[in-house]
């Protein structure tokens, strides 16, 4: 039975319905966004497709974050906004999806075609008759854009947009003028499947790369694999797991790759956070004679926060669409066919590496008196033991993104954080998106997490967010309440922007302080009908909570305010980070004093120490 | 005494301090924004300038709205964000300032110059080594942009940025790489005053326009003046008032111009809302033999929401920087010098117009039983009598932007709304900005509202916002609480997006519904120490409140939830609007069926009525 027959679809449908049917075919069942002047006829059409639902977010930026979080579990997120005001409000979220390789379809309701042609001045324009400005802006953070105008080809354009967003895992922008929503399309086109996989045939370059990699794999006696985010995003977890199982190579994950591998796997050695990794991790990575970064997300070696200065010889960086080996780049080699070809050609008997028994990553369980106040170090270790198989663990840019790296994920736990783009406030929106995705998995008894079938049927959604970050997007909690979704929301209350306090070395600056809220009272304000709220101050409070079997069940929304000192952040990490930052800052300091002919006053208004003329700042880049 | 002597400023200061001193000279004393990775050293400098303060907003979009609201009263708003995530989050607010002619300085803390040159991959980049993408995006909604790099000229660049933002009343973008914050600048430059007025000499074109306008002014027997937003924005209220007083011409205001003229002035005839004005207003405007739109904000005649189809003969549109007379455009003629020249050359004795005594705009005071439920029509009339001289009255895009047009403003009341750009959620941010501005006026005993000295010393800040719109930006209420500011916040609770319900003719669509909150409980959640909260359900509740003399004093934050039926909106306006929209929609409907060769199914999935091939849709554009 064809899709149109099974679903009893008339011969002609509108282009808007066509889009939504295509999404339904992909099991993309929740659409995020807000109604607005030019997108309401479009949203109306969504209600005609059984099984699709309109999330109804509280603002557009939150909606973009939610679509991003949803996409990380299901492979594609869809965001609907209105022309100008709506799409611009969302753009920071879309840029995040672009930076972090997240498949997103951004559909924007636009003014009618003829209004645009005649340059009539409409609401939500800049008042200068320029209707293309928002499209130009969108093009900067999308890998493909289209405005639906062509009545004959529009269905093909829609197919192409969805395919690109899915395959490239980047945002795609579709503008639909409000008068084009009803363009009739033959529904039979829905019976032609979309092309969602990359071409699985490797080109000649790809075949060369396979041979090159196999050589290195066989020869290496100290290999290291680092699993990065694109392994998850481009659906290559199964291939990666098989490769590790067959080679027995030791494996680390980056913060973006955390969750890709079962952390109880004997090959798993920990989290590699570049220059701020623990010395033992750095040693293994730096002295590898062959380093393979699988699903590499970074376009360059060095980053500020995670300074990946790979010192090892023979570095192979496997990006989603190209390979870099030492200094050579091999373009147009795609991750999935490359890995499959590697596996087909791999002959384990030629491997020289002898697996070493290394001690398992142990999460210390420290006993502290019940009345002691909480510290992040202890909290993260403690919570690590509470995680369960299948948990979706979401962390915010800030202390929690660091804390989480010292926890061990159980099997099939999935981490979500915006480690690269780092937009503060992202996590609450992503939490909403994940909750919808999990609800759909459980409803459909289909736990196909973006091409990686999970065995666990339970997926608790657990959010860790600082008080400062929470304030930026907090109204999205109301959407969670409205849909009666049941996450764990841990508000780590350390009285403001603590990571910044540390980073910027000015703990006293008043701009890190924020208004103290009665966070738990939000459950009343938002009219939650069945909420569990807890304020956790002491070690005893925390232990009691985590021991409580009822608490372990995600049958109601649970909001937990964890009181932490304002200058307390995960210590090991930040000590090193501080040091690195300082070095980095000095290295990058521009010797602008070259141009100053007079000596600056010594009144303290200028920095005391600046490079002298001709002095080259030290640098390790 | 020079500025540097008076303020005891050392000979060299950093460029960051230079910027903030320049702002202080203009009495721009509150800076809006959020701290972030690359702007903290910049914000540190702000704390060195006595009298400046850091607002500390809850998110960047709200901060942009707040800076916009502040600017509407003080002539310039300043927004500080961080590279990428911060600036993109704010961009919809900046675009609003661009569309509505609001002077804004957007200062963005950027990564260090050398990191950019070397294309090191940093946090908050798109991961593709492109450091210019955010600057390109910003350029689309700024009238001038600069990146601070030149150590010799940077102070001149800063001066130019401030002058342009002030004179053109548009956003200007300054990027400061974090390592350039400390560029030393001779402080003596601060003693050279900025050029903040346009060149007051008219060019030849300007002189011709003055003669042309005078001819029309003298000859007209049915003149009409319409005062639009740029009169306020470009500081021309005094000139406009003198012109009206001397000519005695009848005056209307647009929604954007409301508050520019004392509505008790006998020449004041009401609010002109284009095609949805009352028939009596339309008649006067349409049959004018000379129409002068002073401070015109629109680049074209027609808009969707306010369809300004001026039918009158002899239309002179006075823009901020050009004049349009009927079909001719006169470029580079600036509003203020033009008006001053008009006044210098105006000879009242040659005017033919004889002022007619027309009945004053009467706000009906209707007596209803105390137990009756509220309706918008009655609420707006009632509140109109409660307004006081000097009130700042802020309305949201939605029902309140319509309701407010049926109120009469007392003398020196100032209206703030985003009538053109129409970004939902704007008003709460703008309320915060206005509160800071008012606090500064009162502290300095200087009521110089953007070149228009006010006599009233009291300025209550009164916000009307629908429940739907409030949810988008609600965390900014916490900033208001934090600073112990004392606005009136009227939440018009009509259970969702009511204007949209009406506009889109689908009152049943569930996407207009929102989660119902206990709005007044937010005062507890945000830890307000001295709040007055009231829930107003009946006519009696409302009357009691407005009669209460204690309520009239703005000595504490007052939050009033006004319960309204969900389908009740200001009636007269929406009836007409609905009609207009329907006509407009029909007119603009693209006859795409021209391209369809087969007849669409009649299964109801397509619109029943579509233009036949070759049929021209009716249009009055």
CSV table of N, CA and C in Angstrom, one decimal, chain B residues 143-206:
chain,number,residue,atom,x,y,z
B,143,UNK,N,22.7,51.7,10.2
B,143,UNK,CA,22.9,52.6,9.2
B,143,UNK,C,24.4,52.9,9.1
B,144,UNK,N,25.2,52.4,10.0
B,144,UNK,CA,26.7,52.6,10.0
B,144,UNK,C,27.3,51.5,10.9
B,145,UNK,N,28.4,51.0,10.5
B,145,UNK,CA,29.1,49.9,11.3
B,145,UNK,C,30.6,50.2,11.3
B,146,UNK,N,31.2,49.9,12.4
B,146,UNK,CA,32.7,50.0,12.5
B,146,UNK,C,33.2,48.9,13.4
B,147,UNK,N,34.4,48.4,13.1
B,147,UNK,CA,35.1,47.6,14.0
B,147,UNK,C,36.3,48.3,14.5
B,148,UNK,N,36.5,48.5,15.8
B,148,UNK,CA,37.6,49.3,16.4
B,148,UNK,C,38.9,48.5,16.3
B,149,UNK,N,39.7,49.0,15.4
B,149,UNK,CA,41.1,48.4,15.2
B,149,UNK,C,42.2,49.5,15.1
B,150,UNK,N,41.8,50.6,14.6
B,150,UNK,CA,42.8,51.6,14.3
B,150,UNK,C,43.1,52.5,15.5
B,151,UNK,N,44.3,52.3,16.0
B,151,UNK,CA,44.6,53.0,17.3
B,151,UNK,C,44.6,54.5,17.2
B,152,UNK,N,44.9,55.0,16.0
B,152,UNK,CA,45.0,56.5,15.9
B,152,UNK,C,43.6,57.1,15.7
B,153,UNK,N,42.8,56.4,14.9
B,153,UNK,CA,41.5,57.1,14.5
B,153,UNK,C,40.3,56.6,15.3
B,154,UNK,N,40.5,55.6,16.2
B,154,UNK,CA,39.4,55.0,16.8
B,154,UNK,C,38.5,56.0,17.6
B,155,UNK,N,39.1,57.0,18.2
B,155,UNK,CA,38.2,58.0,18.9
B,155,UNK,C,37.3,58.8,17.9
B,156,UNK,N,37.9,59.0,16.7
B,156,UNK,CA,37.1,59.7,15.7
B,156,UNK,C,36.0,58.8,15.2
B,157,UNK,N,36.3,57.5,15.1
B,157,UNK,CA,35.3,56.6,14.7
B,157,UNK,C,34.1,56.5,15.7
B,158,UNK,N,34.5,56.5,17.0
B,158,UNK,CA,33.5,56.5,18.0
B,158,UNK,C,32.6,57.7,18.0
B,159,UNK,N,33.2,58.9,17.8
B,159,UNK,CA,32.5,60.1,17.7
B,159,UNK,C,31.5,60.1,16.6
B,160,UNK,N,32.0,59.6,15.4
B,160,UNK,CA,31.1,59.5,14.2
B,160,UNK,C,30.0,58.6,14.5
B,161,UNK,N,30.2,57.4,15.1
B,161,UNK,CA,29.1,56.5,15.4
B,161,UNK,C,28.0,57.1,16.3
B,162,UNK,N,28.5,57.8,17.3
B,162,UNK,CA,27.5,58.4,18.2
B,162,UNK,C,26.7,59.5,17.5
B,163,UNK,N,27.4,60.3,16.7
B,163,UNK,CA,26.7,61.4,16.0
B,163,UNK,C,25.7,60.8,15.0
B,164,UNK,N,26.1,59.8,14.3
B,164,UNK,CA,25.2,59.2,13.3
B,164,UNK,C,24.0,58.6,13.9
B,165,UNK,N,24.2,57.9,15.0
B,165,UNK,CA,23.0,57.2,15.7
B,165,UNK,C,22.1,58.3,16.2
B,166,UNK,N,22.6,59.4,16.7
B,166,UNK,CA,21.8,60.5,17.3
B,166,UNK,C,21.1,61.3,16.2
B,167,UNK,N,21.9,61.6,15.2
B,167,UNK,CA,21.3,62.5,14.1
B,167,UNK,C,20.3,61.7,13.2
B,168,UNK,N,20.7,60.5,12.9
B,168,UNK,CA,19.8,59.8,11.9
B,168,UNK,C,18.7,59.0,12.7
B,169,UNK,N,18.9,58.8,14.0
B,169,UNK,CA,17.9,58.0,14.7
B,169,UNK,C,17.7,56.6,14.1
B,170,UNK,N,18.9,55.9,14.1
B,170,UNK,CA,18.9,54.6,13.5
B,170,UNK,C,20.0,53.8,14.3
B,171,UNK,N,20.0,52.5,14.2
B,171,UNK,CA,21.1,51.8,14.9
B,171,UNK,C,22.4,51.9,14.2
B,172,UNK,N,23.5,52.0,15.1
B,172,UNK,CA,24.8,52.0,14.6
B,172,UNK,C,25.5,50.9,15.4
B,173,UNK,N,26.4,50.2,14.7
B,173,UNK,CA,27.1,49.0,15.2
B,173,UNK,C,28.6,49.2,15.4
B,174,UNK,N,29.0,49.0,16.7
B,174,UNK,CA,30.5,49.1,16.9
B,174,UNK,C,30.9,47.8,17.5
B,175,UNK,N,31.9,47.2,16.7
B,175,UNK,CA,32.5,45.9,17.2
B,175,UNK,C,33.8,46.3,17.9
B,176,UNK,N,34.1,45.8,19.1
B,176,UNK,CA,35.4,46.0,19.8
B,176,UNK,C,36.0,44.7,20.1
B,177,UNK,N,37.1,44.3,19.4
B,177,UNK,CA,37.8,43.1,19.8
B,177,UNK,C,38.3,43.3,21.3
B,178,UNK,N,38.2,42.2,22.0
B,178,UNK,CA,38.4,42.2,23.4
B,178,UNK,C,39.8,42.8,23.8
B,179,UNK,N,40.8,42.6,22.9
B,179,UNK,CA,42.1,43.1,23.1
B,179,UNK,C,42.3,44.6,22.8
B,180,UNK,N,41.3,45.2,22.2
B,180,UNK,CA,41.4,46.6,21.8
B,180,UNK,C,40.7,47.5,22.8
B,181,UNK,N,40.1,46.9,23.8
B,181,UNK,CA,39.4,47.7,24.8
B,181,UNK,C,40.3,48.8,25.5
B,182,UNK,N,41.5,48.4,25.6
B,182,UNK,CA,42.5,49.3,26.3
B,182,UNK,C,43.3,50.2,25.4
B,183,UNK,N,42.9,50.4,24.1
B,183,UNK,CA,43.7,51.3,23.3
B,183,UNK,C,43.7,52.7,24.0
B,184,UNK,N,44.9,53.2,24.1
B,184,UNK,CA,44.9,54.5,24.8
B,184,UNK,C,44.5,55.7,23.9
B,185,UNK,N,43.7,56.6,24.5
B,185,UNK,CA,43.2,57.7,23.7
B,185,UNK,C,43.5,59.0,24.5
B,186,UNK,N,43.9,60.1,23.9
B,186,UNK,CA,44.1,61.3,24.6
B,186,UNK,C,42.7,61.8,25.0
B,187,UNK,N,42.6,62.1,26.3
B,187,UNK,CA,41.2,62.4,26.8
B,187,UNK,C,40.8,63.8,26.4
B,188,UNK,N,41.8,64.7,25.9
B,188,UNK,CA,41.5,66.0,25.5
B,188,UNK,C,40.4,66.1,24.4
B,189,UNK,N,40.4,65.0,23.6
B,189,UNK,CA,39.4,64.9,22.5
B,189,UNK,C,38.0,65.0,23.1
B,190,UNK,N,37.8,64.7,24.3
B,190,UNK,CA,36.5,64.7,24.9
B,190,UNK,C,36.0,66.2,25.0
B,191,UNK,N,36.9,67.1,25.0
B,191,UNK,CA,36.5,68.5,25.2
B,191,UNK,C,36.0,69.1,23.9
B,192,UNK,N,36.1,68.4,22.8
B,192,UNK,CA,35.5,68.9,21.5
B,192,UNK,C,34.1,68.4,21.5
B,193,UNK,N,33.1,69.3,21.4
B,193,UNK,CA,31.7,68.8,21.4
B,193,UNK,C,31.4,68.0,20.2
B,194,UNK,N,30.5,67.0,20.4
B,194,UNK,CA,30.0,66.2,19.3
B,194,UNK,C,29.1,67.1,18.4
B,195,UNK,N,29.0,66.8,17.2
B,195,UNK,CA,28.0,67.5,16.3
B,195,UNK,C,26.7,66.7,16.3
B,196,UNK,N,25.8,67.2,17.0
B,196,UNK,CA,24.6,66.4,17.2
B,196,UNK,C,23.4,66.9,16.4
B,197,UNK,N,23.5,68.1,15.8
B,197,UNK,CA,22.4,68.7,15.0
B,197,UNK,C,22.7,68.5,13.6
B,198,UNK,N,21.7,68.3,12.8
B,198,UNK,CA,21.9,68.3,11.3
B,198,UNK,C,22.4,69.7,10.9
B,199,UNK,N,23.0,69.8,9.8
B,199,UNK,CA,23.4,71.1,9.2
B,199,UNK,C,22.1,72.0,9.1
B,200,UNK,N,22.1,73.1,9.8
B,200,UNK,CA,20.8,73.9,9.9
B,200,UNK,C,20.7,74.8,8.6
B,201,UNK,N,21.7,74.8,7.7
B,201,UNK,CA,21.5,75.6,6.5
B,201,UNK,C,20.8,74.7,5.5
B,202,UNK,N,19.7,75.2,4.9
B,202,UNK,CA,19.0,74.5,3.9
B,202,UNK,C,19.8,74.6,2.6
B,203,UNK,N,19.8,73.6,1.8
B,203,UNK,CA,20.4,73.7,0.5
B,203,UNK,C,19.4,74.4,-0.5
B,204,UNK,N,19.8,74.5,-1.7
B,204,UNK,CA,18.8,75.2,-2.7
B,204,UNK,C,17.5,74.4,-2.8
B,205,UNK,N,17.7,73.1,-2.8
B,205,UNK,CA,16.5,72.3,-3.0
B,205,UNK,C,15.5,72.6,-1.8
B,206,UNK,N,16.1,72.7,-0.6
B,206,UNK,CA,15.3,72.9,0.6
B,206,UNK,C,14.6,74.3,0.5
